[in-house]
Coordinates of C-alpha atoms in Angstrom, one line a residue:
M856 CA -110.3 76.8 104.4
T857 CA -114.1 78.5 105.8
L858 CA -115.5 77.6 108.4
D859 CA -119.9 77.7 108.5
S860 CA -121.0 80.6 110.5
P861 CA -124.6 80.8 112.8
F862 CA -125.6 83.5 110.2
G863 CA -126.1 80.9 107.7
S864 CA -123.1 82.0 105.8
R865 CA -119.1 80.5 105.4
V866 CA -116.8 82.6 105.9
P867 CA -113.4 82.5 105.6
Y868 CA -110.9 80.6 108.0
G869 CA -109.8 83.2 110.3
C870 CA -112.2 86.7 108.9
F871 CA -114.8 85.7 111.0
P872 CA -117.3 89.1 111.3
A873 CA -118.3 90.6 113.9
H874 CA -122.1 90.7 112.8
E875 CA -124.5 88.6 110.2
A876 CA -124.2 92.8 108.9
A877 CA -120.7 92.1 107.8
I878 CA -122.0 89.3 105.2
R879 CA -124.6 91.5 104.3
D880 CA -123.4 95.3 103.9
P881 CA -120.7 95.6 101.8
R882 CA -119.1 98.7 103.5
A883 CA -118.9 96.3 106.4
R884 CA -117.1 93.8 105.2
A885 CA -114.2 96.3 105.0
R886 CA -114.5 96.2 108.7
R887 CA -113.1 92.6 109.0
V888 CA -110.7 92.0 111.3
H889 CA -107.9 89.4 109.4
I890 CA -105.9 87.1 111.4
P891 CA -103.1 84.8 109.6
P892 CA -104.1 81.6 110.0
A893 CA -101.1 80.3 111.3
H894 CA -101.7 82.5 114.3
F895 CA -105.5 81.6 115.0
R896 CA -105.9 80.9 118.3
P897 CA -109.4 80.0 119.3
A898 CA -110.1 80.5 123.1
W899 CA -112.7 77.4 122.4
S900 CA -112.3 73.7 121.0
C901 CA -114.3 72.2 118.5
A902 CA -116.9 70.8 120.8
Q903 CA -117.6 73.9 122.3
L904 CA -118.8 75.2 119.0
P905 CA -122.6 74.5 118.6
G906 CA -122.8 75.9 121.7
I907 CA -120.8 79.4 120.4
W908 CA -123.1 78.7 117.2
A909 CA -125.9 79.5 119.7
S910 CA -125.0 82.4 121.3
A911 CA -124.6 84.2 118.2
A912 CA -127.5 83.2 116.6
S913 CA -129.2 84.5 119.9
C914 CA -126.8 88.1 119.9
D915 CA -128.1 88.5 116.2
A916 CA -131.3 87.9 117.0
H917 CA -130.9 90.8 119.9
G918 CA -130.0 93.3 117.4
G919 CA -126.3 91.8 117.3
A920 CA -126.9 92.1 121.7
M921 CA -126.4 89.6 123.9
P922 CA -130.1 89.3 125.4
I923 CA -130.4 90.6 129.0
S924 CA -132.7 89.0 131.7
P925 CA -134.8 91.0 132.8
T926 CA -135.2 93.0 136.2
P927 CA -136.8 90.3 138.6
L928 CA -140.8 91.9 140.0
P929 CA -141.2 92.7 143.0
H930 CA -142.4 88.9 145.4
G931 CA -145.2 90.3 146.3
L932 CA -146.8 90.9 143.4
G933 CA -147.0 87.0 142.1
A934 CA -148.1 85.9 138.9
H935 CA -151.5 87.7 138.2
F936 CA -151.4 91.1 139.3
S937 CA -152.1 94.4 138.0
T938 CA -150.3 97.2 136.4
A939 CA -151.0 100.0 138.4
D940 CA -149.8 97.4 141.8
A941 CA -147.2 97.0 139.6
R942 CA -146.0 100.7 139.2
E943 CA -147.1 101.1 142.5
A944 CA -144.5 99.0 143.0
G945 CA -141.7 100.3 141.4
V946 CA -141.6 98.1 138.8
S947 CA -141.5 100.5 135.0
R948 CA -143.2 101.0 132.6
S949 CA -140.7 99.4 129.8
R950 CA -140.5 96.6 132.4
L951 CA -143.9 96.3 131.8
R952 CA -143.9 95.1 128.5
A953 CA -141.0 92.5 128.3
L954 CA -140.8 89.2 126.7
D955 CA -141.8 87.2 130.1
L956 CA -145.3 89.3 130.7
T957 CA -148.3 88.4 129.0
V958 CA -151.4 90.4 129.1
P959 CA -154.2 88.7 129.3
F960 CA -156.8 91.7 129.9
H961 CA -156.2 95.8 129.4
G962 CA -154.5 96.5 132.5
A963 CA -153.2 92.8 133.7
R964 CA -150.4 91.0 133.3
R965 CA -149.3 87.3 134.2
T966 CA -145.8 85.8 133.9
A967 CA -144.5 83.7 131.1
S968 CA -143.4 81.1 133.9
D969 CA -146.3 81.0 135.5
I970 CA -148.0 79.9 131.6
R971 CA -145.4 77.4 131.0
A972 CA -145.5 75.3 134.3
E973 CA -149.7 75.4 134.3
D974 CA -148.8 73.5 130.4
D975 CA -146.5 71.3 132.6
A976 CA -148.5 70.4 134.9
I977 CA -151.8 69.4 132.2
A978 CA -149.9 67.8 130.4
L979 CA -148.8 64.8 133.3
D980 CA -152.7 65.0 133.8
S981 CA -154.5 62.2 131.9
G982 CA -157.0 60.6 134.3
P983 CA -160.3 60.6 133.7
L984 CA -162.5 64.3 132.6
A985 CA -158.6 65.6 131.5
R986 CA -160.1 68.1 129.6
T987 CA -162.8 69.1 132.0
R988 CA -159.8 69.3 134.5
E989 CA -157.7 71.6 131.5
A990 CA -160.9 73.4 130.8
S991 CA -161.4 74.7 134.4
R992 CA -157.8 75.5 135.2
R993 CA -157.5 77.6 132.0
M994 CA -160.6 79.2 133.0
R995 CA -160.2 79.6 136.5
S996 CA -156.4 81.2 135.9
L997 CA -158.3 83.7 133.4
A998 CA -160.6 84.9 136.1
E999 CA -157.8 85.0 138.3
S1000 CA -155.6 87.2 136.1
F1001 CA -159.5 89.5 135.4
L1002 CA -158.9 89.4 139.2
T1003 CA -156.4 92.0 139.7
V1004 CA -158.5 94.3 137.3
M1005 CA -162.4 93.6 138.8
A1006 CA -164.2 96.4 139.7
P1007 CA -165.7 95.8 143.7
G1008 CA -168.9 94.0 142.9
A1009 CA -168.1 92.2 139.5
F1010 CA -168.4 88.4 139.9
I1011 CA -167.8 85.3 137.3
C1012 CA -171.2 84.1 135.7
A1013 CA -172.9 81.7 133.1
R1014 CA -170.6 79.6 130.8
S1015 CA -167.2 80.8 132.6
A1016 CA -168.2 79.4 136.0
A1017 CA -169.2 76.2 134.6
V1018 CA -165.9 75.7 133.3
I1019 CA -164.3 76.3 136.5
R1020 CA -166.6 74.3 138.3
G1021 CA -166.1 71.6 136.2
Y1022 CA -168.9 70.6 134.4
P1023 CA -169.6 69.9 131.0
V1024 CA -169.9 72.8 129.3
A1025 CA -167.6 74.3 126.2
A1026 CA -165.3 77.1 127.4
P1027 CA -166.6 80.8 125.9
D1028 CA -164.2 82.8 123.9
E1029 CA -164.5 85.5 126.0
L1030 CA -165.4 85.7 130.4
D1031 CA -168.2 86.1 131.6
V1032 CA -168.5 89.0 133.9
G1033 CA -171.5 89.6 136.0
V1034 CA -172.9 92.5 137.6
F1035 CA -176.2 93.9 139.6
S1036 CA -178.6 95.7 138.3
P1037 CA -178.5 99.2 137.9
R1038 CA -174.5 99.7 137.4
R1039 CA -173.9 99.1 133.7
A1040 CA -172.3 95.4 133.0
P1041 CA -168.3 95.9 132.5
K1042 CA -166.7 95.9 129.0
G1043 CA -163.2 95.5 127.1
A1044 CA -161.9 92.7 125.1
G1045 CA -161.6 89.0 126.0
V1046 CA -164.7 90.2 128.1
R1047 CA -168.8 89.6 128.0
G1048 CA -170.9 91.5 130.4
R1049 CA -173.6 90.9 132.2
R1050 CA -176.1 93.1 134.5
I1051 CA -178.4 90.4 136.3
E1052 CA -181.2 91.2 138.7
A1053 CA -180.4 90.8 142.2
H1054 CA -182.9 88.5 143.0
L1055 CA -182.0 85.7 140.5
A1056 CA -178.5 85.3 141.3
E1057 CA -176.7 84.3 144.4
L1058 CA -172.9 84.7 144.9
E1059 CA -169.6 82.0 146.4
S1060 CA -166.6 82.7 146.7
L1061 CA -164.4 80.4 145.4
D1062 CA -160.9 80.4 146.5
G1063 CA -160.8 84.1 146.4
I1064 CA -163.2 84.7 142.9
A1065 CA -166.6 85.2 143.6
I1066 CA -168.7 83.6 141.4
T1067 CA -172.0 82.9 141.0
S1068 CA -173.3 79.9 142.4
P1069 CA -174.3 76.0 141.2
A1070 CA -177.4 76.7 140.8
T1071 CA -177.4 80.3 139.9
T1072 CA -175.1 79.1 137.1
W1073 CA -177.2 76.1 135.8
T1074 CA -180.0 78.7 135.0
M1075 CA -177.7 81.4 133.0
L1076 CA -176.9 78.2 130.8
A1077 CA -180.7 78.4 129.2
R1078 CA -180.0 80.9 126.7
H1079 CA -176.9 78.7 125.3
L1080 CA -177.6 74.8 125.9
S1081 CA -180.4 72.5 124.5
V1082 CA -181.8 70.8 127.0
R1083 CA -180.9 67.6 126.9
A1084 CA -177.2 70.1 127.9
L1085 CA -178.8 71.1 130.7
I1086 CA -179.8 67.8 131.7
A1087 CA -176.1 66.4 131.7
V1088 CA -174.3 70.0 134.0
G1089 CA -177.5 69.6 136.1
D1090 CA -176.4 65.7 136.6
A1091 CA -173.0 66.7 137.5
I1092 CA -174.2 69.8 139.9
V1093 CA -176.0 67.2 141.8
Q1094 CA -173.9 64.2 141.6
I1095 CA -172.7 63.2 145.2
P1096 CA -168.7 62.4 145.4
R1097 CA -167.7 59.9 147.1
D1098 CA -163.9 59.0 148.9
P1099 CA -161.3 56.8 147.9
Y1100 CA -162.9 54.4 149.7
G1101 CA -166.3 54.3 147.7
N1102 CA -168.1 55.8 150.2
P1103 CA -170.7 58.4 150.0
H1104 CA -170.5 62.2 151.3
P1105 CA -174.1 64.0 150.0
E1106 CA -173.0 67.0 152.5
L1107 CA -169.8 67.4 149.0
A1108 CA -172.5 67.7 146.2
D1109 CA -172.5 71.4 144.8
A1110 CA -176.4 71.4 144.8
T1111 CA -180.1 69.6 145.1
V1112 CA -182.4 69.2 142.8
E1113 CA -184.7 70.9 144.8
Q1114 CA -182.3 74.0 144.8
L1115 CA -182.4 74.2 141.2
R1116 CA -185.9 74.0 141.4
A1117 CA -185.4 77.5 143.3
A1118 CA -183.3 78.7 141.0
I1119 CA -185.7 78.1 138.2
E1120 CA -188.5 79.6 140.0
A1121 CA -186.6 82.7 141.4
G1122 CA -188.4 84.7 138.9
R1123 CA -188.5 85.9 135.4
Q1124 CA -185.3 84.8 133.2
I1125 CA -183.8 83.4 129.5
G1126 CA -184.4 80.1 129.0
V1127 CA -187.0 79.2 131.9
A1128 CA -188.8 76.8 129.7
K1129 CA -186.7 74.6 128.9
L1130 CA -185.0 75.0 132.1
R1131 CA -188.6 73.4 133.8
V1132 CA -188.4 70.2 131.0
A1133 CA -184.6 69.7 132.3
V1134 CA -184.8 69.8 135.6
E1135 CA -187.6 67.1 136.0
R1136 CA -184.8 64.5 134.4
I1137 CA -182.0 65.3 136.0
R1138 CA -181.3 62.5 138.4
V1139 CA -177.9 61.5 141.0
G1140 CA -175.7 59.5 140.3
S1141 CA -174.9 60.2 136.7
S1142 CA -170.8 61.1 137.0
S1143 CA -170.1 61.8 133.2
P1144 CA -171.8 63.3 130.0
L1145 CA -171.6 59.6 128.9
E1146 CA -173.7 58.6 131.6
T1147 CA -176.3 61.2 131.1
D1148 CA -176.2 60.5 127.3
Y1149 CA -176.7 56.6 127.8
R1150 CA -179.7 57.1 130.4
L1151 CA -181.7 60.2 128.7
D1152 CA -181.4 57.2 125.1
A1153 CA -182.4 54.0 128.1
E1154 CA -185.6 56.5 129.3
D1155 CA -186.4 57.2 125.6
A1156 CA -185.7 53.8 124.1
G1157 CA -188.8 52.7 126.8
L1158 CA -185.8 50.5 128.7
P1159 CA -186.4 49.5 132.6
T1160 CA -185.7 52.4 134.9
P1161 CA -181.3 51.8 136.4
V1162 CA -180.0 52.5 139.8
L1163 CA -177.1 54.6 139.4
D1164 CA -174.1 54.6 140.9
Y1165 CA -175.2 51.2 142.8
E1166 CA -173.3 49.3 145.4
V1167 CA -172.9 45.8 143.8
R1168 CA -172.3 43.1 147.0
D1169 CA -172.4 39.4 147.2
A1170 CA -174.1 36.9 149.4
R1171 CA -172.2 37.8 152.5
G1172 CA -172.7 41.7 152.0
R1173 CA -168.9 42.1 151.2
L1174 CA -168.5 45.0 148.5
L1175 CA -167.2 43.8 145.2
G1176 CA -167.8 47.5 143.1
I1177 CA -169.8 50.5 142.4
S1178 CA -171.5 50.2 138.7
E1179 CA -172.3 53.8 137.4
I1180 CA -175.4 52.0 136.3
A1181 CA -177.0 48.8 137.1
Y1182 CA -180.3 46.7 137.0
P1183 CA -180.2 44.8 140.1
A1184 CA -183.3 42.7 140.0
L1185 CA -181.8 41.3 136.9
K1186 CA -178.1 41.4 138.1
V1187 CA -177.5 43.3 135.1
A1188 CA -174.4 46.2 135.3
V1189 CA -173.5 48.5 132.7
E1190 CA -170.0 49.8 132.7
I1191 CA -169.1 52.9 130.4
E1192 CA -165.2 53.1 129.9
G1193 CA -163.2 55.9 128.7
D1194 CA -160.3 55.7 126.9
H1195 CA -158.3 55.7 130.1
H1196 CA -159.9 51.7 131.4
R1197 CA -157.5 51.2 128.4
T1198 CA -154.2 53.4 129.3
S1199 CA -154.0 52.7 132.9
K1200 CA -152.3 49.8 134.1
K1201 CA -153.6 49.9 137.3
Q1202 CA -157.6 50.5 136.5
W1203 CA -157.1 47.7 133.8
N1204 CA -155.8 45.3 136.2
R1205 CA -158.7 46.9 138.5
D1206 CA -161.8 46.0 136.1
I1207 CA -160.6 42.1 135.5
Q1208 CA -160.5 41.5 138.9
K1209 CA -164.1 43.9 139.8
Y1210 CA -165.2 41.4 137.2
R1211 CA -164.4 38.5 137.8
D1212 CA -166.0 38.9 141.1
Y1213 CA -169.2 40.3 139.4
A1214 CA -169.1 37.0 137.7
A1215 CA -168.9 34.5 140.9
A1216 CA -171.9 36.5 142.1
G1217 CA -174.1 35.9 139.4
W1218 CA -173.8 39.7 138.4
E1219 CA -173.7 39.7 134.4
V1220 CA -171.2 43.4 133.1
V1221 CA -172.1 45.2 129.9
R1222 CA -169.7 46.8 128.9
L1223 CA -169.7 50.4 127.0
T1224 CA -167.4 53.3 125.1
S1225 CA -168.8 56.0 123.5
V1226 CA -168.6 54.9 119.8
N1227 CA -171.4 52.6 120.7
I1228 CA -173.3 56.1 123.2
R1229 CA -172.4 58.4 120.7
V1230 CA -170.8 57.3 117.2
T1231 CA -173.2 53.8 116.6
R1232 CA -175.9 54.5 118.9
D1233 CA -176.3 50.3 119.3
A1234 CA -175.8 50.7 123.8
T1235 CA -179.7 50.4 124.4
A1236 CA -179.9 47.6 121.9
I1237 CA -176.7 45.9 123.2
V1238 CA -178.4 46.7 126.7
R1239 CA -181.9 45.4 125.8
A1240 CA -180.6 42.2 124.7
T1241 CA -178.7 41.6 127.6
L1242 CA -181.8 42.3 129.8
A1243 CA -184.0 40.2 127.7
R1244 CA -181.9 37.4 127.6
R1245 CA -181.4 37.3 132.1
A1246 CA -184.7 38.0 132.2

């Protein structure tokens, strides 16, 4: 009679090796302890076999010894900490090499449990601009890790700052860290150091992170982005947020167009020509890169200038909805719909009621997706035909 062992072999019933080496090493086979089948009385039931196999496999994976849970870290260290702070708190060097800690930067550690919690939170976010929020969250975590070893006076800047702030910019492979001249730019694995003239940059503290202001961040992107991409980021910066009741809050905008202009004129800098072209086409009211893309295409195609973030009301003044793009003179609203309009039942029902109210008030809605704007590129033709018919 034989049993399947967790080590991938079949061994005689009552003749189970203490470790996989007993199967691989002929000399070890002599050390098997034979238990006559008649006297074999396992201390576990058949229902417990899977767990026993798993424990044995874990034992084998750790060199024949059951894995030992790492010593708990001092509570004061938190999820991000430096090895210097850990050593001062009494943590051993071997503990800092444990598998439950990651090494985002030289001299820095982050707990693996914090990364798992972050992954779980990201997985639950399926709303509009979820990918932008994911990139922002991950970059912010990277910055928090670097803060533990960052020299005084350094700050997060350029693309890293833009991603943290949720602007539509691809995350860089390295963390952008700046210092003011004449200090030497930081170096190290995972870090892109930048030395900046003090008069060209304004700094802020964002949840404890020293970071360039929105306007400074935008100007620093000129060396990486096209004019069109700079317009999209500019639109995001000057956007005026609305509360859940639809009320606008200009005081919550990251910056104004005038502040962007002032940042351009702060002094000589890379990409200033692109910045001057871009700032002339930045508009308040675009809430996503797709809306910016449509607006720019519509302007280039000669369509009438639309009103952005427009409040559609009925004859009595009742608010029916807020549309991203509207041509009020012809009562045409353009709705650019992301995938959440399809996947969210609540959003879907809200859209149906909104469009029904629009129709009752004499409005026509043109619904566009990213395919119309970026793939088939027929969005402007669709809107142009609607406007011509309404005229």
